[in-house]
Short mmCIF file of C-alpha atoms in Angstrom, two decimals:
data_model
loop_
_atom_site.label_atom_id
_atom_site.label_comp_id
_atom_site.label_asym_id
_atom_site.label_seq_id
_atom_site.Cartn_x
_atom_site.Cartn_y
_atom_site.Cartn_z
CA MET W 1 113.01 108.03 131.32
CA THR W 2 110.27 107.23 128.81
CA MET W 3 110.86 108.70 125.36
CA ASN W 4 107.95 110.01 123.32
CA ILE W 5 107.07 108.30 120.05
CA HIS W 6 106.66 110.68 117.14
CA PRO W 7 103.15 110.87 115.64
CA ILE W 8 102.31 109.95 112.08
CA PHE W 9 100.79 112.39 109.57
CA ILE W 10 97.55 110.87 108.33
CA ALA W 11 94.19 112.15 107.05
CA GLY W 12 95.22 115.76 107.61
CA SER W 13 96.38 115.53 111.23
CA TRP W 14 99.30 114.46 113.40
CA ARG W 15 98.37 111.67 115.80
CA GLN W 16 99.88 108.77 117.64
CA ASP W 17 99.78 105.48 115.76
CA THR W 18 97.79 103.38 118.22
CA SER W 19 98.18 100.31 115.99
CA SER W 20 101.96 100.29 116.35
CA LYS W 21 103.51 97.55 118.48
CA GLU W 22 107.11 98.35 117.50
CA THR W 23 109.33 101.40 117.26
CA PHE W 24 112.65 102.14 115.60
CA GLN W 25 115.46 104.67 115.84
CA ALA W 26 117.77 106.13 113.23
CA HIS W 27 121.57 106.05 113.55
CA ASN W 28 124.25 108.68 113.39
CA PRO W 29 126.35 107.15 110.60
CA LYS W 30 129.52 109.00 111.64
CA THR W 31 129.55 107.43 115.11
CA GLY W 32 127.31 104.40 114.66
CA GLU W 33 125.25 105.52 117.67
CA LEU W 34 121.47 105.37 117.84
CA LEU W 35 119.73 108.74 117.77
CA PRO W 36 117.24 109.28 120.62
CA ASP W 37 113.96 109.84 118.73
CA LEU W 38 111.48 106.97 118.54
CA PHE W 39 109.25 106.37 115.53
CA PRO W 40 106.37 103.93 115.09
CA VAL W 41 106.24 100.89 112.82
CA SER W 42 102.68 101.04 111.49
CA GLU W 43 100.37 98.04 111.26
CA GLN W 44 98.08 97.15 108.36
CA CYS W 45 95.02 98.87 109.82
CA THR W 46 96.85 102.21 109.75
CA LEU W 47 97.82 101.70 106.12
CA ASP W 48 94.19 100.90 105.32
CA GLU W 49 93.12 104.13 106.99
CA ALA W 50 95.63 106.11 104.92
CA LEU W 51 94.38 104.42 101.74
CA LEU W 52 90.77 105.32 102.48
CA ALA W 53 91.66 108.93 103.27
CA GLY W 54 93.82 109.11 100.14
CA LYS W 55 90.99 107.78 97.98
CA MET W 56 88.62 110.43 99.35
CA ALA W 57 91.22 113.14 98.75
CA ALA W 58 91.61 111.95 95.14
CA HIS W 59 87.90 112.51 94.56
CA GLU W 60 88.06 115.96 96.16
CA LEU W 61 91.10 116.93 94.07
CA GLN W 62 89.07 116.42 90.88
CA SER W 63 87.39 119.75 91.58
CA VAL W 64 90.59 121.54 92.64
CA SER W 65 92.10 123.87 90.05
CA ASN W 66 95.55 123.49 88.54
CA GLU W 67 96.29 126.91 89.99
CA SER W 68 95.62 125.70 93.55
CA ILE W 69 97.86 122.69 93.09
CA ALA W 70 100.60 124.95 91.73
CA GLN W 71 100.18 127.32 94.69
CA PHE W 72 100.57 124.42 97.12
CA LEU W 73 103.83 123.30 95.50
CA GLU W 74 105.17 126.85 95.60
CA GLU W 75 104.09 127.37 99.21
CA TYR W 76 105.72 124.07 100.13
CA ALA W 77 109.00 125.22 98.57
CA LEU W 78 108.83 128.38 100.68
CA GLU W 79 108.08 126.39 103.84
CA ILE W 80 111.14 124.20 103.18
CA GLU W 81 113.32 127.26 102.69
CA LYS W 82 112.11 128.69 106.02
CA ARG W 83 113.32 125.47 107.70
CA SER W 84 116.49 124.98 105.68
CA GLU W 85 118.94 125.40 108.57
CA GLN W 86 116.98 123.05 110.83
CA LEU W 87 116.51 120.54 108.02
CA ALA W 88 120.22 120.53 107.30
CA GLU W 89 121.15 120.10 110.96
CA VAL W 90 118.84 117.12 111.36
CA ALA W 91 119.75 115.50 108.04
CA THR W 92 123.48 115.68 108.68
CA LEU W 93 122.93 113.83 111.96
CA GLU W 94 120.85 111.13 110.25
CA THR W 95 122.89 110.72 107.04
CA GLY W 96 126.42 111.90 107.83
CA LEU W 97 126.25 114.14 104.75
CA PRO W 98 127.88 117.57 105.21
CA MET W 99 125.71 120.65 105.67
CA HIS W 100 127.99 122.61 103.32
CA PRO W 101 127.98 122.34 100.44
CA ARG W 102 125.90 119.16 100.03
CA LEU W 103 122.73 119.78 102.03
CA LEU W 104 122.27 123.54 102.34
CA ASP W 105 123.92 124.70 99.14
CA ILE W 106 123.03 121.92 96.71
CA GLU W 107 120.28 119.53 97.72
CA ILE W 108 117.75 121.83 99.38
CA PRO W 109 117.88 124.31 96.45
CA ARG W 110 117.52 121.38 94.05
CA THR W 111 114.46 120.18 95.97
CA THR W 112 112.73 123.56 95.99
CA THR W 113 113.57 124.01 92.30
CA GLN W 114 111.86 120.68 91.53
CA LEU W 115 108.78 121.74 93.47
CA ARG W 116 108.59 125.05 91.61
CA GLN W 117 109.10 123.36 88.25
CA ALA W 118 106.28 120.95 89.15
CA ALA W 119 104.12 123.97 90.02
CA ALA W 120 104.85 125.48 86.61
CA GLY W 121 103.93 122.15 85.00
CA ALA W 122 100.68 121.95 86.93
CA ARG W 123 99.76 125.52 86.03
CA ASP W 124 100.69 125.17 82.36
CA GLY W 125 98.96 121.81 81.86
CA SER W 126 101.10 120.87 78.84
CA TRP W 127 101.84 117.49 80.42
CA GLN W 128 98.20 116.56 79.79
CA ARG W 129 98.94 116.25 76.04
CA ALA W 130 95.46 117.41 75.15
CA THR W 131 94.41 116.10 71.72
CA ILE W 132 91.38 117.43 69.87
CA ASP W 133 89.84 115.96 66.74
CA SER W 134 86.94 118.33 66.06
CA ALA W 135 85.85 116.49 62.92
CA SER W 136 85.05 113.29 64.82
CA ASN W 137 84.27 115.14 68.06
CA ILE W 138 86.73 112.93 69.94
CA ARG W 139 89.20 114.41 72.40
CA SER W 140 91.63 112.97 74.93
CA ARG W 141 94.12 114.02 77.56
CA LEU W 142 96.11 112.74 80.53
CA GLU W 143 94.41 113.26 83.89
CA ALA W 144 94.84 112.46 87.57
CA MET W 145 94.53 108.75 88.30
CA GLY W 146 91.68 108.81 90.81
CA GLY W 147 93.50 107.40 93.82
CA PRO W 148 96.58 107.95 96.00
CA VAL W 149 100.10 107.47 94.66
CA VAL W 150 102.35 105.59 97.08
CA VAL W 151 105.95 106.86 97.08
CA PHE W 152 108.90 104.95 98.57
CA GLY W 153 111.95 107.18 99.06
CA PRO W 154 115.62 106.09 99.13
CA ASN W 155 118.30 106.68 101.75
CA ASN W 156 120.82 108.67 99.70
CA PHE W 157 118.98 111.95 99.02
CA PRO W 158 117.14 113.08 102.18
CA TYR W 159 115.33 115.93 100.37
CA ALA W 160 115.56 115.67 96.57
CA PHE W 161 114.29 112.07 96.43
CA ASN W 162 112.49 111.99 99.77
CA ALA W 163 109.07 110.36 99.49
CA ILE W 164 107.42 113.51 100.82
CA SER W 165 109.38 116.20 98.98
CA GLY W 166 111.31 114.70 96.06
CA GLY W 167 110.80 114.41 92.34
CA ASP W 168 108.30 111.54 92.47
CA PHE W 169 106.24 113.38 95.08
CA ALA W 170 106.27 116.64 93.09
CA ALA W 171 105.28 114.90 89.85
CA ALA W 172 102.42 112.96 91.44
CA ILE W 173 101.01 116.08 93.11
CA ALA W 174 101.37 118.14 89.91
CA ALA W 175 99.19 115.58 88.13
CA GLY W 176 96.48 116.11 90.75
CA ASN W 177 97.01 112.97 92.83
CA PRO W 178 97.26 112.67 96.61
CA VAL W 179 100.44 111.03 97.93
CA ILE W 180 101.02 108.49 100.68
CA ALA W 181 104.72 108.85 101.49
CA LYS W 182 106.77 106.02 102.98
CA ALA W 183 109.63 107.74 104.78
CA HIS W 184 113.02 106.04 104.72
CA PRO W 185 113.93 104.74 108.19
CA ALA W 186 117.46 106.14 107.81
CA HIS W 187 116.21 109.75 108.03
CA PRO W 188 112.78 109.82 109.75
CA ASN W 189 113.28 113.12 111.59
CA THR W 190 114.20 114.86 108.34
CA SER W 191 111.02 113.46 106.79
CA ARG W 192 108.99 114.61 109.79
CA LEU W 193 110.17 118.20 109.32
CA LEU W 194 109.30 118.05 105.63
CA ALA W 195 105.85 116.69 106.42
CA GLU W 196 105.28 119.58 108.82
CA ALA W 197 106.20 122.00 106.05
CA ALA W 198 103.81 120.24 103.65
CA HIS W 199 101.03 120.37 106.25
CA ASN W 200 101.44 124.14 106.61
CA ALA W 201 101.32 124.57 102.84
CA ILE W 202 98.17 122.44 102.56
CA ASN W 203 96.44 124.58 105.18
CA LYS W 204 97.49 127.83 103.52
CA VAL W 205 96.16 126.84 100.11
CA GLY W 206 93.16 124.86 101.33
CA LEU W 207 93.78 121.55 99.58
CA PRO W 208 91.99 118.39 100.78
CA ALA W 209 93.36 117.35 104.16
CA ALA W 210 94.74 113.99 102.97
CA THR W 211 96.46 115.36 99.86
CA VAL W 212 99.72 114.42 101.62
CA GLN W 213 100.12 111.67 104.23
CA MET W 214 103.26 110.09 105.69
CA LEU W 215 104.06 106.85 107.49
CA TYR W 216 107.53 106.23 108.88
CA HIS W 217 107.86 102.49 108.55
CA PHE W 218 105.94 99.23 108.17
CA SER W 219 106.69 95.58 107.51
CA ASN W 220 107.60 94.22 104.08
CA GLU W 221 104.35 92.25 104.10
CA ALA W 222 102.33 95.40 104.77
CA GLY W 223 104.22 97.15 101.97
CA MET W 224 103.22 94.42 99.50
CA LYS W 225 99.58 94.77 100.52
CA LEU W 226 99.79 98.55 100.20
CA VAL W 227 101.00 98.52 96.59
CA ALA W 228 98.46 95.84 95.67
CA ALA W 229 95.48 97.55 97.33
CA PRO W 230 92.65 98.48 94.97
CA GLU W 231 92.70 102.06 96.27
CA THR W 232 96.36 102.55 95.21
CA ALA W 233 96.51 104.30 91.83
CA ALA W 234 100.27 104.01 91.23
CA VAL W 235 103.58 103.43 93.03
CA ALA W 236 107.00 105.06 92.79
CA PHE W 237 110.08 103.39 94.29
CA THR W 238 113.74 104.34 94.45
CA GLY W 239 116.09 101.84 96.07
CA SER W 240 117.65 98.41 95.72
CA ARG W 241 116.84 95.94 92.98
CA LYS W 242 115.80 93.35 95.56
CA GLY W 243 113.28 95.68 97.19
CA GLY W 244 112.06 97.07 93.90
CA MET W 245 111.49 93.67 92.34
CA ALA W 246 109.53 92.45 95.37
CA LEU W 247 107.22 95.46 95.17
CA LYS W 248 106.95 95.10 91.40
CA ALA W 249 105.76 91.50 91.74
CA ALA W 250 103.02 92.56 94.16
CA ALA W 251 102.00 95.56 92.04
CA ASP W 252 102.01 93.60 88.78
CA ALA W 253 99.83 90.89 90.26
CA ALA W 254 97.27 93.54 91.18
CA GLY W 255 97.61 95.54 87.96
CA THR W 256 98.98 98.60 89.77
CA PRO W 257 101.34 100.79 87.71
CA ILE W 258 104.73 100.94 89.42
CA TYR W 259 107.74 103.06 88.48
CA LEU W 260 111.07 101.82 89.78
CA GLU W 261 114.56 103.21 89.94
CA MET W 262 116.87 100.40 91.02
CA SER W 263 120.47 99.44 90.25
CA SER W 264 122.85 100.92 87.69
CA LEU W 265 126.58 100.53 87.02
CA ASN W 266 126.71 103.44 84.55
CA PRO W 267 129.46 102.04 82.27
CA VAL W 268 132.23 104.40 81.18
CA PHE W 269 134.28 103.66 78.06
CA VAL W 270 137.66 105.37 77.96
CA LEU W 271 138.77 104.97 74.34
CA PRO W 272 142.48 104.59 73.49
CA GLY W 273 143.04 108.09 72.12
CA ALA W 274 141.55 109.65 75.24
CA ILE W 275 143.91 107.66 77.48
CA ARG W 276 146.90 108.73 75.39
CA GLU W 277 145.83 112.36 75.37
CA ARG W 278 144.72 112.93 78.98
CA GLY W 279 144.65 109.62 80.83
CA GLU W 280 145.67 111.05 84.21
CA SER W 281 142.99 113.73 84.25
CA ILE W 282 140.29 111.26 83.19
CA ALA W 283 141.41 108.83 85.90
CA ALA W 284 141.17 111.60 88.51
CA GLU W 285 137.74 112.66 87.26
CA LEU W 286 136.38 109.11 87.36
CA VAL W 287 137.79 108.31 90.81
CA GLY W 288 136.34 111.54 92.19
CA SER W 289 132.98 110.81 90.60
CA CYS W 290 132.97 107.20 91.80
CA ASN W 291 133.59 108.25 95.40
CA LEU W 292 131.34 111.31 95.40
CA GLY W 293 128.80 111.05 98.20
CA GLY W 294 130.50 107.89 99.42
CA GLY W 295 129.78 106.22 96.08
CA GLN W 296 126.11 106.24 97.05
CA PHE W 297 124.75 107.99 93.96
CA CYS W 298 122.61 106.05 91.50
CA THR W 299 124.69 107.55 88.66
CA LYS W 300 128.06 106.52 90.11
CA PRO W 301 130.42 105.38 87.33
CA GLY W 302 130.89 101.89 88.74
CA LEU W 303 132.22 100.22 85.60
CA THR W 304 135.18 101.56 83.59
CA LEU W 305 136.08 99.80 80.34
CA VAL W 306 139.45 100.27 78.64
CA VAL W 307 141.14 98.59 75.65
CA GLU W 308 144.62 97.12 76.11
CA ALA W 309 147.24 99.60 74.89
CA PRO W 310 150.71 100.80 75.97
CA GLU W 311 149.11 103.46 78.18
CA THR W 312 146.47 101.24 79.78
CA ASP W 313 148.55 99.98 82.71
CA ALA W 314 149.55 103.51 83.69
CA PHE W 315 145.90 104.60 83.54
CA ILE W 316 144.81 101.76 85.83
CA GLY W 317 147.76 102.42 88.10
CA LYS W 318 146.70 106.04 88.45
CA MET W 319 143.15 104.99 89.33
CA THR W 320 144.52 102.50 91.87
CA SER W 321 146.71 105.05 93.62
CA LEU W 322 143.89 107.59 93.74
CA PHE W 323 141.46 105.06 95.20
CA ALA W 324 144.03 104.06 97.81
CA ALA W 325 144.60 107.72 98.76
CA THR W 326 140.89 108.56 99.12
CA PRO W 327 139.68 108.63 102.75
CA ALA W 328 136.97 106.17 103.72
CA PRO W 329 133.59 107.91 103.40
CA THR W 330 130.70 107.65 105.81
CA LEU W 331 128.02 105.27 104.58
CA LEU W 332 124.33 105.88 105.04
CA THR W 333 123.15 102.85 107.01
CA ALA W 334 124.38 100.22 109.44
CA SER W 335 123.97 97.51 106.79
CA SER W 336 125.84 99.34 104.02
CA ALA W 337 129.28 97.88 104.72
CA ALA W 338 127.92 94.32 104.89
CA GLN W 339 126.10 94.82 101.59
CA ILE W 340 129.29 96.06 99.95
CA GLU W 341 131.24 93.09 101.30
CA SER W 342 128.60 90.71 99.96
CA ALA W 343 128.76 92.32 96.51
CA LEU W 344 132.58 92.19 96.52
CA ASN W 345 132.49 88.49 97.42
CA THR W 346 130.27 87.89 94.40
CA LEU W 347 132.53 89.95 92.13
CA THR W 348 135.81 88.44 93.29
CA GLY W 349 134.24 84.98 93.21
CA SER W 350 133.53 85.58 89.53
CA GLY W 351 137.12 86.48 88.66
CA ALA W 352 137.68 90.10 89.70
CA GLU W 353 140.79 91.02 91.70
CA ILE W 354 141.07 93.76 94.30
CA LEU W 355 143.57 96.51 93.48
CA ALA W 356 142.82 98.88 96.38
CA GLY W 357 140.68 98.77 99.53
CA GLY W 358 138.35 95.83 99.87
CA ASN W 359 137.24 96.04 103.50
CA PRO W 360 135.63 98.32 106.12
CA ASP W 361 137.83 101.06 107.51
CA PRO W 362 139.61 99.42 110.48
CA GLU W 363 140.01 102.82 112.14
CA GLY W 364 136.45 104.04 111.52
CA SER W 365 134.08 104.59 114.43
CA GLY W 366 130.87 104.63 112.39
CA PHE W 367 129.73 103.24 109.06
CA GLN W 368 132.81 103.43 106.82
CA PHE W 369 134.26 101.34 103.98
CA LEU W 370 137.61 101.84 102.27
CA PRO W 371 137.34 103.08 98.67
CA THR W 372 137.82 99.96 96.57
CA LEU W 373 138.97 99.35 93.01
CA ILE W 374 138.74 95.94 91.39
CA LYS W 375 139.79 94.69 87.97
CA VAL W 376 138.80 91.93 85.58
CA ASP W 377 139.78 91.11 82.01
CA GLY W 378 137.27 91.20 79.19
CA GLY W 379 137.29 87.45 78.60
CA GLN W 380 136.42 86.74 82.22
CA PHE W 381 133.73 89.42 82.11
CA LEU W 382 132.10 87.70 79.15
CA LYS W 383 132.18 84.34 80.94
CA ASN W 384 130.42 85.78 84.01
CA ALA W 385 128.64 88.81 82.59
CA GLU W 386 125.64 88.55 84.89
CA THR W 387 127.44 88.19 88.23
CA LEU W 388 130.13 90.70 87.28
CA GLN W 389 127.40 93.30 86.88
CA THR W 390 126.46 92.99 90.55
CA GLU W 391 126.10 96.49 91.99
CA ALA W 392 128.24 97.42 94.99
CA PHE W 393 126.44 100.50 96.31
CA GLY W 394 129.24 102.47 97.84
CA PRO W 395 132.82 103.62 97.08
CA VAL W 396 133.57 100.73 94.71
CA GLY W 397 134.64 100.80 91.06
CA MET W 398 135.57 98.06 88.62
CA VAL W 399 137.86 98.26 85.59
CA VAL W 400 137.36 95.85 82.70
CA VAL W 401 140.44 95.46 80.51
CA ILE W 402 139.35 94.66 76.96
CA LYS W 403 141.62 92.67 74.62
CA ASP W 404 140.68 94.34 71.34
CA GLU W 405 137.94 96.15 69.46
CA SER W 406 136.06 92.94 68.66
CA GLN W 407 135.89 91.97 72.34
CA LEU W 408 134.81 95.50 73.22
CA ILE W 409 131.73 95.12 71.01
CA GLU W 410 130.94 91.77 72.65
CA VAL W 411 131.15 93.34 76.11
CA VAL W 412 128.85 96.22 75.15
CA GLU W 413 126.27 93.74 73.89
CA GLN W 414 126.33 91.93 77.26
CA LEU W 415 125.67 95.02 79.34
CA GLU W 416 122.43 95.24 81.31
CA GLY W 417 120.22 98.31 81.21
CA ASN W 418 121.69 101.37 82.94
CA LEU W 419 120.77 104.94 83.74
CA THR W 420 123.82 106.33 81.95
CA GLY W 421 126.59 105.37 79.56
CA THR W 422 129.69 107.48 78.93
CA LEU W 423 132.34 107.60 76.21
CA TYR W 424 135.59 109.49 76.74
CA THR W 425 137.28 110.30 73.41
CA ASP W 426 140.29 112.27 72.29
CA THR W 427 139.99 115.76 70.82
CA GLY W 428 142.03 114.92 67.73
CA GLY W 429 139.56 112.52 66.16
CA SER W 430 141.50 109.25 66.47
CA ASP W 431 138.66 107.70 68.51
CA ASP W 432 135.89 108.76 66.12
CA THR W 433 135.67 105.48 64.20
CA LEU W 434 135.48 103.37 67.36
CA TYR W 435 133.01 105.82 68.87
CA GLN W 436 130.69 105.36 65.90
CA LYS W 437 130.79 101.59 66.40
CA VAL W 438 130.23 101.61 70.18
CA GLU W 439 127.77 104.50 70.66
CA PRO W 440 124.77 103.01 68.77
CA LEU W 441 125.10 99.79 70.78
CA LEU W 442 125.54 101.61 74.08
CA ARG W 443 122.72 104.08 73.41
CA ILE W 444 120.03 101.38 73.55
CA LYS W 445 121.42 100.10 76.86
CA VAL W 446 121.08 103.40 78.73
CA GLY W 447 118.70 106.26 79.38
CA ARG W 448 121.32 109.03 79.04
CA ILE W 449 124.42 108.99 76.86
CA LEU W 450 127.35 111.25 77.83
CA ASN W 451 130.52 112.25 76.02
CA ASP W 452 133.65 113.35 77.86
CA LYS W 453 132.06 114.04 81.25
CA ALA W 454 131.34 112.03 84.39
CA PRO W 455 127.71 110.92 84.82
CA THR W 456 127.10 111.80 88.47
CA GLY W 457 125.55 115.19 87.77
CA VAL W 458 121.80 115.01 87.12
CA ALA W 459 120.60 118.44 85.98
CA VAL W 460 117.09 119.40 87.05
CA VAL W 461 115.96 120.52 83.59
CA ALA W 462 113.07 119.56 81.34
CA SER W 463 115.31 117.70 78.88
CA MET W 464 116.88 115.40 81.50
CA ASN W 465 116.19 111.66 81.40
CA HIS W 466 116.82 109.92 84.69
CA GLY W 467 115.61 106.53 83.58
CA GLY W 468 116.70 103.67 81.40
CA PRO W 469 116.17 100.04 80.43
CA PHE W 470 115.65 97.30 83.03
CA PRO W 471 117.13 96.70 85.60
CA ALA W 472 118.03 100.37 86.00
CA THR W 473 114.29 101.05 86.06
CA GLY W 474 111.09 99.10 85.57
CA HIS W 475 110.15 100.88 82.33
CA PRO W 476 112.42 102.56 79.74
CA GLY W 477 109.80 105.08 78.60
CA PHE W 478 109.72 107.28 81.70
CA THR W 479 112.00 109.55 83.68
CA ALA W 480 112.17 110.32 87.40
CA VAL W 481 113.80 113.74 86.78
CA GLY W 482 112.79 116.33 84.22
CA LEU W 483 109.49 118.16 84.35
CA PRO W 484 106.92 118.09 82.85
CA ALA W 485 107.83 114.66 81.37
CA SER W 486 108.04 112.97 84.79
CA ILE W 487 104.46 114.02 85.60
CA CYS W 488 103.07 111.73 82.90
CA ARG W 489 103.91 108.62 84.95
CA PHE W 490 101.14 109.42 87.39
CA ALA W 491 98.36 110.08 84.90
CA ALA W 492 95.63 108.14 83.13
CA LEU W 493 94.72 108.70 79.47
CA ARG W 494 91.03 109.52 79.20
CA CYS W 495 88.97 110.03 76.07
CA TYR W 496 85.86 112.18 75.55
CA ASP W 497 83.77 110.90 72.63
CA ALA W 498 80.85 113.08 71.45
CA VAL W 499 80.73 114.86 74.81
CA ARG W 500 78.79 118.12 74.56
CA ALA W 501 80.88 121.28 74.45
CA ASN W 502 79.52 122.64 77.73
CA ARG W 503 80.52 119.38 79.50
CA LEU W 504 84.10 119.19 78.25
CA PRO W 505 87.12 119.99 80.43
CA GLN W 506 88.41 123.43 79.52
CA ALA W 507 91.64 121.94 78.19
CA LEU W 508 89.67 120.05 75.51
CA ALA W 509 87.43 122.88 74.41
CA ASP W 510 87.71 124.35 70.91
CA GLY W 511 89.59 127.62 71.04
CA ASN W 512 91.35 126.85 74.31
CA PRO W 513 94.69 128.70 74.31
CA THR W 514 96.81 125.78 75.50
CA GLY W 515 99.89 126.03 73.31
CA SER W 516 100.91 122.39 73.55
CA MET W 517 97.57 121.05 72.36
CA TRP W 518 97.34 118.72 69.38
CA ARG W 519 94.48 119.17 66.91
CA MET W 520 93.36 117.30 63.82
CA ILE W 521 93.15 119.70 60.88
CA ASP W 522 92.41 118.43 57.37
CA GLY W 523 93.43 114.94 58.38
CA LYS W 524 96.80 116.04 59.83
CA MET W 525 97.88 116.43 63.42
CA THR W 526 98.93 120.00 64.16
CA GLN W 527 100.36 121.32 67.42
CA GLY W 528 99.07 124.57 68.85
CA ASP W 529 95.78 126.39 69.10
CA VAL W 530 93.46 126.99 66.19
CA PRO W 531 90.27 129.06 66.01
CA SER W 532 87.16 127.34 67.28
CA ALA W 533 85.59 127.58 63.82
CA VAL W 534 88.10 125.05 62.39
#
């Protein structure tokens, strides 16, 4: 029996990709079996067509109001909610993630919340950072970039980071840009359902047809050409460091802005007083956090650092027993276990020893790997600091046993950039002095500093920073979560010098009631609106 190949969503319509010579299928990670649906691998000519349509949509969007963009994002959230049961059923088949509570109760609501927050940002316009200097008659603001934003989604969040529904998508649309979404091949059917919801929302609001387009898959070479194309305004990528760096090289060579979220170990420092006071509970919290979602969260606490003390061995022993007692989780892709094994070979080859796990689940029928804890001493870590910061994306944690306070400072200084950094301290104050020494050094290595809590939770609030220094991301000044700040990645700063009042954008007009506007008054920058006579 011949199976139908799913159509692509391009230039406002669903159609068969006649350029495609190859197809692919997703897996059921729990069983390892191929799922029946076939999806096309697009050729370069299809990507070129999407780029041209996206460029035309960008021009059309210049005359679309912020209100219409906000309405689209809100309608899209409603369309997703209408399909929530179907989306969850399909995503659990493609990812192995449970419908309850993960997909239906947590991730879909998070996704629709992001879309509605992006709508509020689009409607409010504060992300534009309008600046008015009436004395010199010079004004500036952030605006849409004038071309499509290409979004590459990861495998671990089928909705909240999906290229066609996640935070990068919402931010790019809120800024007034069209999006070309590259679906992840691990969950193509989930992405198809989301694209159908987006299509309905586009039609309801009347946005340009190619405001949203989606391709399922294409070759690495085609991906490099896509990010380097002159029509591409910007790129967002969430995934592995290897993939991100390859795209970054192509984008940089072409001068295309690219925003990357890549690898992060998220170091956790458990200071001596905290271990004495509540070592067992901290160990349980960290092991649970490390194995949450199969250890496939970008904020997984993959590196735990402790100072040698009488209680240290018991703390590590507790972590070891908890790792050994944790069932093997289902991994997202067929290559996940091999990638974990490769990372473990690098880590153990650099001096780490395995305390628990260390291999695929021998009794597993699908994609499983035993929760694994490894250990290395601080001196060995300093000798091989680069290789011992290799990320094992899965249920793997490493403990670094530090000799003394002096060595602890040395280790902190050798850490690469990370999304998060955590310090567990006691409640009695005995760790305060050491905290004050470590925190300023750790703070510049991470995007988010935490105290006495695991880092896996990423709140969808305006104050959140889901970013950090390289190699966690490609730029430390931006966040992938937290609106309206995340919108600014997909905007260009444009200046209006001596432009007549009747030709100015409304946001730059004297007397405009935008509360976040900056104005020059008597030589000083003042935030907020002032009368037009000033």
